[in-house]
Amino acid sequence: MTTSTTTPFTEDEIESARKLFEGPWDFVWASTRIDDLPPMVGQEIAFAGRSNVGKSSLINGLTRRNALARTSHTPGRTQQLNFFRQVGHDERLTIVDMPGYGYAAVGKDKVAAWTRLIHDYLRGRANLMRVYVLIDARHGIKDVDGAVLETLDKAAVSYQVVLTKGDAIKKSDQQFMAEATYDEIKRRPAAFPEVLLTSSEKGLGIPELRAAIARVLAEKS
Ligand SMILES: Nc1nc2c(ncn2[C@@H]2O[C@H](COP(=O)(O)OP(=O)(O)OP(=O)(O)O)[C@@H](O)[C@H]2O)c(=O)[nH]1
Ligand SMILES: [Mg+2]
């Protein structure tokens, strides 16, 4: 599902994006501190979003690896920046799974440390090509999301908003949420002005997200 503004993808684009993600993805590094990031290799993309929005699930969907990134019913599962790459194959792309933000129950100190790590990484990583900011299709953009969008806008880091858990709302609401979210981000300076709707559970929008990522990599390489 795409908004009316979304440029359609050709079958060739969908197919070559599928191939781009086909290799065996591996976990390569975990960082809890900004001074402990892995050396930069090729191009990086990162998945950010509130706790439990479905970041790790979406990465598993993109890479077709059920348990590459660990997921959980309870928020606060991912507690580090986790880096994934197709080691020994096509190593041009690194995918970064991030801790969720906006989740209070893990304790104030941890939340503050994660928030700092997320913001420092997002504004300071030279090979970060695009950030995918995940928003729950049932809830839309919240204030905590706004703070992250603000960081990205200020640092001029390109990002795209992706709605998750599209299966959890009615079909008739999917287009509405995508359009409403697009209206909220379209004037933001660093936002890519298209919103994708996905469901990791049903595979909805995953081939399109792969194709969107492939376009970014091709444009910026
Ligand atoms: N219905 C539905 N549930 C989903 C979908 N994607 C993820 N979930 C569920 O949402 C919960 C959180 O998923 P995660 O992928 O662990 O979320 P996360 O954003 O990585 O969470 P943190 O690491 O805690 O920040 C799990 O119970 C998933 O099964 C989806 O597409 N549809
Ligand atoms: Mg996670």
mmCIF file of N, CA and C in Angstrom, residues 101-210:
data_model
loop_
_atom_site.group_PDB
_atom_site.id
_atom_site.type_symbol
_atom_site.label_atom_id
_atom_site.label_comp_id
_atom_site.label_asym_id
_atom_site.label_seq_id
_atom_site.Cartn_x
_atom_site.Cartn_y
_atom_site.Cartn_z
ATOM 1 N N TYR A 101 12.322 4.029 21.272
ATOM 2 C CA TYR A 101 12.269 5.179 22.178
ATOM 3 C C TYR A 101 10.864 5.310 22.765
ATOM 4 N N GLY A 102 10.781 6.119 23.795
ATOM 5 C CA GLY A 102 9.472 6.437 24.356
ATOM 6 C C GLY A 102 8.892 5.395 25.288
ATOM 7 N N TYR A 103 9.729 4.474 25.754
ATOM 8 C CA TYR A 103 9.208 3.431 26.633
ATOM 9 C C TYR A 103 9.743 3.643 28.035
ATOM 10 N N ALA A 104 8.867 3.991 28.964
ATOM 11 C CA ALA A 104 9.301 4.440 30.289
ATOM 12 C C ALA A 104 9.652 3.293 31.230
ATOM 13 N N ALA A 105 9.033 2.132 31.053
ATOM 14 C CA ALA A 105 9.115 1.089 32.084
ATOM 15 C C ALA A 105 10.499 0.476 32.273
ATOM 16 N N VAL A 106 11.440 0.724 31.370
ATOM 17 C CA VAL A 106 12.782 0.173 31.571
ATOM 18 C C VAL A 106 13.604 1.001 32.557
ATOM 19 N N GLY A 107 13.096 2.114 32.999
ATOM 20 C CA GLY A 107 13.828 2.952 33.956
ATOM 21 C C GLY A 107 14.388 4.193 33.289
ATOM 22 N N LYS A 108 14.391 5.263 34.064
ATOM 23 C CA LYS A 108 14.773 6.581 33.517
ATOM 24 C C LYS A 108 16.187 6.626 32.955
ATOM 25 N N ASP A 109 17.120 5.984 33.681
ATOM 26 C CA ASP A 109 18.520 6.056 33.261
ATOM 27 C C ASP A 109 18.717 5.389 31.900
ATOM 28 N N LYS A 110 18.093 4.215 31.767
ATOM 29 C CA LYS A 110 18.215 3.493 30.504
ATOM 30 C C LYS A 110 17.581 4.266 29.358
ATOM 31 N N VAL A 111 16.398 4.800 29.607
ATOM 32 C CA VAL A 111 15.710 5.568 28.565
ATOM 33 C C VAL A 111 16.567 6.751 28.139
ATOM 34 N N ALA A 112 17.159 7.439 29.121
ATOM 35 C CA ALA A 112 17.996 8.601 28.797
ATOM 36 C C ALA A 112 19.206 8.164 27.975
ATOM 37 N N ALA A 113 19.816 7.035 28.366
ATOM 38 C CA ALA A 113 21.013 6.551 27.656
ATOM 39 C C ALA A 113 20.653 6.139 26.227
ATOM 40 N N TRP A 114 19.536 5.419 26.062
ATOM 41 C CA TRP A 114 19.120 5.005 24.717
ATOM 42 C C TRP A 114 18.803 6.210 23.865
ATOM 43 N N THR A 115 18.082 7.147 24.457
ATOM 44 C CA THR A 115 17.664 8.325 23.686
ATOM 45 C C THR A 115 18.894 9.074 23.193
ATOM 46 N N ARG A 116 19.887 9.202 24.073
ATOM 47 C CA ARG A 116 21.121 9.889 23.679
ATOM 48 C C ARG A 116 21.816 9.116 22.553
ATOM 49 N N LEU A 117 21.916 7.811 22.735
ATOM 50 C CA LEU A 117 22.580 6.966 21.728
ATOM 51 C C LEU A 117 21.873 7.085 20.370
ATOM 52 N N ILE A 118 20.540 6.995 20.393
ATOM 53 C CA ILE A 118 19.759 7.075 19.148
ATOM 54 C C ILE A 118 20.006 8.411 18.449
ATOM 55 N N HIS A 119 19.872 9.484 19.215
ATOM 56 C CA HIS A 119 20.014 10.809 18.597
ATOM 57 C C HIS A 119 21.453 11.045 18.122
ATOM 58 N N ASP A 120 22.455 10.619 18.926
ATOM 59 C CA ASP A 120 23.862 10.813 18.534
ATOM 60 C C ASP A 120 24.173 10.033 17.258
ATOM 61 N N TYR A 121 23.707 8.786 17.217
ATOM 62 C CA TYR A 121 23.958 7.969 16.027
ATOM 63 C C TYR A 121 23.282 8.590 14.808
ATOM 64 N N LEU A 122 22.017 8.966 14.959
ATOM 65 C CA LEU A 122 21.264 9.463 13.804
ATOM 66 C C LEU A 122 21.863 10.739 13.226
ATOM 67 N N ARG A 123 22.416 11.595 14.075
ATOM 68 C CA ARG A 123 22.922 12.848 13.505
ATOM 69 C C ARG A 123 24.385 12.778 13.125
ATOM 70 N N GLY A 124 25.092 11.685 13.527
ATOM 71 C CA GLY A 124 26.535 11.713 13.329
ATOM 72 C C GLY A 124 27.142 10.630 12.447
ATOM 73 N N ARG A 125 26.344 9.830 11.797
ATOM 74 C CA ARG A 125 26.898 8.697 11.057
ATOM 75 C C ARG A 125 27.044 9.072 9.579
ATOM 76 N N ALA A 126 28.275 9.172 9.127
ATOM 77 C CA ALA A 126 28.522 9.721 7.790
ATOM 78 C C ALA A 126 27.962 8.861 6.661
ATOM 79 N N ASN A 127 27.939 7.528 6.824
ATOM 80 C CA ASN A 127 27.461 6.676 5.725
ATOM 81 C C ASN A 127 25.989 6.267 5.886
ATOM 82 N N LEU A 128 25.286 6.978 6.762
ATOM 83 C CA LEU A 128 23.861 6.692 6.956
ATOM 84 C C LEU A 128 23.073 7.344 5.814
ATOM 85 N N MET A 129 22.582 6.498 4.909
ATOM 86 C CA MET A 129 21.952 6.992 3.681
ATOM 87 C C MET A 129 20.507 7.419 3.919
ATOM 88 N N ARG A 130 19.806 6.635 4.687
ATOM 89 C CA ARG A 130 18.404 6.971 4.974
ATOM 90 C C ARG A 130 17.963 6.263 6.254
ATOM 91 N N VAL A 131 17.138 6.970 6.998
ATOM 92 C CA VAL A 131 16.560 6.385 8.209
ATOM 93 C C VAL A 131 15.101 6.067 7.916
ATOM 94 N N TYR A 132 14.676 4.892 8.303
ATOM 95 C CA TYR A 132 13.268 4.525 8.189
ATOM 96 C C TYR A 132 12.647 4.699 9.565
ATOM 97 N N VAL A 133 11.768 5.690 9.663
ATOM 98 C CA VAL A 133 11.115 5.963 10.944
ATOM 99 C C VAL A 133 9.771 5.242 10.926
ATOM 100 N N LEU A 134 9.661 4.251 11.806
ATOM 101 C CA LEU A 134 8.478 3.389 11.816
ATOM 102 C C LEU A 134 7.407 3.959 12.744
ATOM 103 N N ILE A 135 6.196 3.950 12.218
ATOM 104 C CA ILE A 135 5.048 4.492 12.957
ATOM 105 C C ILE A 135 3.948 3.432 12.933
ATOM 106 N N ASP A 136 3.385 3.145 14.091
ATOM 107 C CA ASP A 136 2.296 2.160 14.181
ATOM 108 C C ASP A 136 1.061 2.694 13.440
ATOM 109 N N ALA A 137 0.606 1.923 12.464
ATOM 110 C CA ALA A 137 -0.518 2.380 11.623
ATOM 111 C C ALA A 137 -1.789 2.616 12.443
ATOM 112 N N ARG A 138 -1.858 2.010 13.615
ATOM 113 C CA ARG A 138 -3.053 2.222 14.452
ATOM 114 C C ARG A 138 -3.004 3.547 15.188
ATOM 115 N N HIS A 139 -1.784 4.063 15.411
ATOM 116 C CA HIS A 139 -1.648 5.228 16.298
ATOM 117 C C HIS A 139 -1.201 6.512 15.619
ATOM 118 N N GLY A 140 -0.502 6.409 14.505
ATOM 119 C CA GLY A 140 0.004 7.614 13.849
ATOM 120 C C GLY A 140 1.176 8.239 14.593
ATOM 121 N N ILE A 141 1.588 9.428 14.139
ATOM 122 C CA ILE A 141 2.776 10.093 14.696
ATOM 123 C C ILE A 141 2.470 10.703 16.068
ATOM 124 N N LYS A 142 3.303 10.362 17.067
ATOM 125 C CA LYS A 142 3.159 10.884 18.434
ATOM 126 C C LYS A 142 4.275 11.894 18.706
ATOM 127 N N ASP A 143 4.172 12.574 19.888
ATOM 128 C CA ASP A 143 5.173 13.585 20.229
ATOM 129 C C ASP A 143 6.602 13.033 20.252
ATOM 130 N N VAL A 144 6.786 11.835 20.819
ATOM 131 C CA VAL A 144 8.152 11.269 20.864
ATOM 132 C C VAL A 144 8.703 11.023 19.459
ATOM 133 N N ASP A 145 7.817 10.688 18.525
ATOM 134 C CA ASP A 145 8.271 10.537 17.140
ATOM 135 C C ASP A 145 8.711 11.894 16.596
ATOM 136 N N GLY A 146 7.930 12.897 16.936
ATOM 137 C CA GLY A 146 8.223 14.260 16.469
ATOM 138 C C GLY A 146 9.630 14.691 16.856
ATOM 139 N N ALA A 147 10.075 14.315 18.069
ATOM 140 C CA ALA A 147 11.416 14.703 18.533
ATOM 141 C C ALA A 147 12.493 14.066 17.652
ATOM 142 N N VAL A 148 12.269 12.833 17.239
ATOM 143 C CA VAL A 148 13.247 12.156 16.379
ATOM 144 C C VAL A 148 13.230 12.777 14.977
ATOM 145 N N LEU A 149 12.035 13.072 14.474
ATOM 146 C CA LEU A 149 11.954 13.718 13.153
ATOM 147 C C LEU A 149 12.679 15.065 13.185
ATOM 148 N N GLU A 150 12.528 15.767 14.312
ATOM 149 C CA GLU A 150 13.200 17.056 14.507
ATOM 150 C C GLU A 150 14.727 16.903 14.428
ATOM 151 N N THR A 151 15.246 15.907 15.119
ATOM 152 C CA THR A 151 16.695 15.630 15.090
ATOM 153 C C THR A 151 17.156 15.389 13.657
ATOM 154 N N LEU A 152 16.390 14.577 12.928
ATOM 155 C CA LEU A 152 16.768 14.237 11.558
ATOM 156 C C LEU A 152 16.676 15.459 10.650
ATOM 157 N N ASP A 153 15.639 16.259 10.831
ATOM 158 C CA ASP A 153 15.497 17.489 10.030
ATOM 159 C C ASP A 153 16.665 18.437 10.289
ATOM 160 N N LYS A 154 16.986 18.618 11.567
ATOM 161 C CA LYS A 154 18.069 19.553 11.934
ATOM 162 C C LYS A 154 19.409 19.079 11.403
ATOM 163 N N ALA A 155 19.639 17.761 11.438
ATOM 164 C CA ALA A 155 20.920 17.221 10.982
ATOM 165 C C ALA A 155 20.922 16.973 9.473
ATOM 166 N N ALA A 156 19.788 17.267 8.816
ATOM 167 C CA ALA A 156 19.640 17.028 7.373
ATOM 168 C C ALA A 156 19.940 15.575 7.009
ATOM 169 N N VAL A 157 19.448 14.664 7.816
ATOM 170 C CA VAL A 157 19.563 13.229 7.509
ATOM 171 C C VAL A 157 18.249 12.784 6.884
ATOM 172 N N SER A 158 18.355 12.269 5.679
ATOM 173 C CA SER A 158 17.167 11.881 4.925
ATOM 174 C C SER A 158 16.431 10.720 5.599
ATOM 175 N N TYR A 159 15.113 10.825 5.688
ATOM 176 C CA TYR A 159 14.348 9.732 6.296
ATOM 177 C C TYR A 159 13.025 9.526 5.571
ATOM 178 N N GLN A 160 12.504 8.306 5.710
ATOM 179 C CA GLN A 160 11.178 7.990 5.176
ATOM 180 C C GLN A 160 10.333 7.402 6.298
ATOM 181 N N VAL A 161 9.081 7.819 6.346
ATOM 182 C CA VAL A 161 8.161 7.282 7.344
ATOM 183 C C VAL A 161 7.496 6.023 6.786
ATOM 184 N N VAL A 162 7.509 4.959 7.596
ATOM 185 C CA VAL A 162 6.915 3.681 7.203
ATOM 186 C C VAL A 162 5.899 3.277 8.266
ATOM 187 N N LEU A 163 4.674 3.060 7.852
ATOM 188 C CA LEU A 163 3.649 2.594 8.791
ATOM 189 C C LEU A 163 3.799 1.084 8.972
ATOM 190 N N THR A 164 3.708 0.634 10.211
ATOM 191 C CA THR A 164 3.824 -0.803 10.514
ATOM 192 C C THR A 164 2.474 -1.356 10.982
ATOM 193 N N LYS A 165 2.383 -2.669 11.028
ATOM 194 C CA LYS A 165 1.199 -3.373 11.540
ATOM 195 C C LYS A 165 -0.062 -3.003 10.758
ATOM 196 N N GLY A 166 0.121 -2.802 9.453
ATOM 197 C CA GLY A 166 -1.008 -2.462 8.590
ATOM 198 C C GLY A 166 -2.133 -3.484 8.657
ATOM 199 N N ASP A 167 -1.770 -4.737 8.992
ATOM 200 C CA ASP A 167 -2.803 -5.791 9.105
ATOM 201 C C ASP A 167 -3.747 -5.551 10.277
ATOM 202 N N ALA A 168 -3.310 -4.692 11.215
ATOM 203 C CA ALA A 168 -4.110 -4.499 12.427
ATOM 204 C C ALA A 168 -5.204 -3.447 12.250
ATOM 205 N N ILE A 169 -5.247 -2.818 11.090
ATOM 206 C CA ILE A 169 -6.356 -1.884 10.828
ATOM 207 C C ILE A 169 -7.113 -2.331 9.578
ATOM 208 N N LYS A 170 -8.341 -1.838 9.482
ATOM 209 C CA LYS A 170 -9.184 -2.229 8.340
ATOM 210 C C LYS A 170 -8.589 -1.714 7.035
ATOM 211 N N LYS A 171 -8.853 -2.420 5.968
ATOM 212 C CA LYS A 171 -8.348 -2.022 4.655
ATOM 213 C C LYS A 171 -8.720 -0.597 4.331
ATOM 214 N N SER A 172 -9.962 -0.244 4.672
ATOM 215 C CA SER A 172 -10.450 1.107 4.355
ATOM 216 C C SER A 172 -9.690 2.177 5.144
ATOM 217 N N ASP A 173 -9.100 1.801 6.286
ATOM 218 C CA ASP A 173 -8.349 2.773 7.087
ATOM 219 C C ASP A 173 -6.897 2.886 6.643
ATOM 220 N N GLN A 174 -6.422 1.907 5.886
ATOM 221 C CA GLN A 174 -5.004 1.896 5.521
ATOM 222 C C GLN A 174 -4.639 3.104 4.663
ATOM 223 N N GLN A 175 -5.429 3.325 3.620
ATOM 224 C CA GLN A 175 -5.164 4.472 2.746
ATOM 225 C C GLN A 175 -5.307 5.787 3.525
ATOM 226 N N PHE A 176 -6.323 5.842 4.381
ATOM 227 C CA PHE A 176 -6.569 7.043 5.173
ATOM 228 C C PHE A 176 -5.371 7.358 6.069
ATOM 229 N N MET A 177 -4.833 6.340 6.765
ATOM 230 C CA MET A 177 -3.697 6.565 7.671
ATOM 231 C C MET A 177 -2.456 6.978 6.890
ATOM 232 N N ALA A 178 -2.272 6.347 5.721
ATOM 233 C CA ALA A 178 -1.102 6.699 4.904
ATOM 234 C C ALA A 178 -1.190 8.160 4.449
ATOM 235 N N GLU A 179 -2.374 8.572 4.017
ATOM 236 C CA GLU A 179 -2.551 9.966 3.552
ATOM 237 C C GLU A 179 -2.406 10.950 4.717
ATOM 238 N N ALA A 180 -3.006 10.608 5.864
ATOM 239 C CA ALA A 180 -2.960 11.511 7.025
ATOM 240 C C ALA A 180 -1.514 11.674 7.502
ATOM 241 N N THR A 181 -0.760 10.580 7.472
ATOM 242 C CA THR A 181 0.637 10.633 7.908
ATOM 243 C C THR A 181 1.464 11.437 6.903
ATOM 244 N N TYR A 182 1.177 11.225 5.634
ATOM 245 C CA TYR A 182 1.860 11.998 4.591
ATOM 246 C C TYR A 182 1.628 13.501 4.795
ATOM 247 N N ASP A 183 0.381 13.868 5.101
ATOM 248 C CA ASP A 183 0.066 15.284 5.339
ATOM 249 C C ASP A 183 0.893 15.865 6.481
ATOM 250 N N GLU A 184 1.185 15.032 7.472
ATOM 251 C CA GLU A 184 1.949 15.519 8.626
ATOM 252 C C GLU A 184 3.432 15.687 8.332
ATOM 253 N N ILE A 185 3.965 14.915 7.388
ATOM 254 C CA ILE A 185 5.427 14.970 7.181
ATOM 255 C C ILE A 185 5.828 15.729 5.916
ATOM 256 N N LYS A 186 4.856 16.047 5.079
ATOM 257 C CA LYS A 186 5.226 16.541 3.740
ATOM 258 C C LYS A 186 5.999 17.863 3.757
ATOM 259 N N ARG A 187 5.840 18.633 4.822
ATOM 260 C CA ARG A 187 6.589 19.897 4.878
ATOM 261 C C ARG A 187 7.879 19.796 5.667
ATOM 262 N N ARG A 188 8.168 18.656 6.186
ATOM 263 C CA ARG A 188 9.408 18.485 6.948
ATOM 264 C C ARG A 188 10.587 18.414 5.964
ATOM 265 N N PRO A 189 11.652 19.184 6.239
ATOM 266 C CA PRO A 189 12.702 19.341 5.240
ATOM 267 C C PRO A 189 13.443 18.062 4.847
ATOM 268 N N ALA A 190 13.687 17.165 5.798
ATOM 269 C CA ALA A 190 14.490 15.984 5.441
ATOM 270 C C ALA A 190 13.638 14.748 5.151
ATOM 271 N N ALA A 191 12.319 14.924 5.207
ATOM 272 C CA ALA A 191 11.433 13.770 4.979
ATOM 273 C C ALA A 191 11.320 13.466 3.492
ATOM 274 N N PHE A 192 11.462 12.203 3.141
ATOM 275 C CA PHE A 192 11.157 11.776 1.789
ATOM 276 C C PHE A 192 9.631 11.775 1.681
ATOM 277 N N PRO A 193 9.091 12.478 0.694
ATOM 278 C CA PRO A 193 7.652 12.753 0.737
ATOM 279 C C PRO A 193 6.760 11.614 0.226
ATOM 280 N N GLU A 194 7.015 10.421 0.716
ATOM 281 C CA GLU A 194 6.156 9.280 0.411
ATOM 282 C C GLU A 194 6.080 8.412 1.659
ATOM 283 N N VAL A 195 4.889 7.897 1.928
ATOM 284 C CA VAL A 195 4.704 7.043 3.106
ATOM 285 C C VAL A 195 4.357 5.633 2.641
ATOM 286 N N LEU A 196 5.073 4.662 3.179
ATOM 287 C CA LEU A 196 4.771 3.259 2.850
ATOM 288 C C LEU A 196 4.003 2.613 3.992
ATOM 289 N N LEU A 197 3.051 1.759 3.654
ATOM 290 C CA LEU A 197 2.352 0.998 4.685
ATOM 291 C C LEU A 197 2.771 -0.471 4.581
ATOM 292 N N THR A 198 3.154 -1.053 5.722
ATOM 293 C CA THR A 198 3.670 -2.418 5.715
ATOM 294 C C THR A 198 2.969 -3.285 6.766
ATOM 295 N N SER A 199 3.128 -4.572 6.601
ATOM 296 C CA SER A 199 2.801 -5.520 7.661
ATOM 297 C C SER A 199 3.821 -6.645 7.590
ATOM 298 N N SER A 200 4.614 -6.775 8.644
ATOM 299 C CA SER A 200 5.590 -7.871 8.680
ATOM 300 C C SER A 200 4.862 -9.193 8.805
ATOM 301 N N GLU A 201 3.739 -9.150 9.488
ATOM 302 C CA GLU A 201 2.954 -10.368 9.693
ATOM 303 C C GLU A 201 2.421 -10.918 8.369
ATOM 304 N N LYS A 202 1.929 -10.034 7.507
ATOM 305 C CA LYS A 202 1.297 -10.476 6.257
ATOM 306 C C LYS A 202 2.190 -10.264 5.026
ATOM 307 N N GLY A 203 3.364 -9.682 5.220
ATOM 308 C CA GLY A 203 4.246 -9.433 4.085
ATOM 309 C C GLY A 203 3.827 -8.238 3.240
ATOM 310 N N LEU A 204 2.889 -7.484 3.749
ATOM 311 C CA LEU A 204 2.366 -6.336 3.005
ATOM 312 C C LEU A 204 3.415 -5.210 2.913
ATOM 313 N N GLY A 205 3.645 -4.731 1.686
ATOM 314 C CA GLY A 205 4.546 -3.586 1.504
ATOM 315 C C GLY A 205 6.031 -3.909 1.617
ATOM 316 N N ILE A 206 6.365 -5.162 1.888
ATOM 317 C CA ILE A 206 7.788 -5.511 2.079
ATOM 318 C C ILE A 206 8.564 -5.438 0.751
ATOM 319 N N PRO A 207 8.037 -6.016 -0.339
ATOM 320 C CA PRO A 207 8.772 -5.889 -1.618
ATOM 321 C C PRO A 207 8.957 -4.426 -2.017
ATOM 322 N N GLU A 208 7.943 -3.599 -1.738
ATOM 323 C CA GLU A 208 8.031 -2.170 -2.071
ATOM 324 C C GLU A 208 9.082 -1.480 -1.201
ATOM 325 N N LEU A 209 9.142 -1.837 0.070
ATOM 326 C CA LEU A 209 10.152 -1.230 0.939
ATOM 327 C C LEU A 209 11.550 -1.625 0.477
ATOM 328 N N ARG A 210 11.721 -2.886 0.090
ATOM 329 C CA ARG A 210 13.031 -3.298 -0.459
ATOM 330 C C ARG A 210 13.374 -2.459 -1.695
#
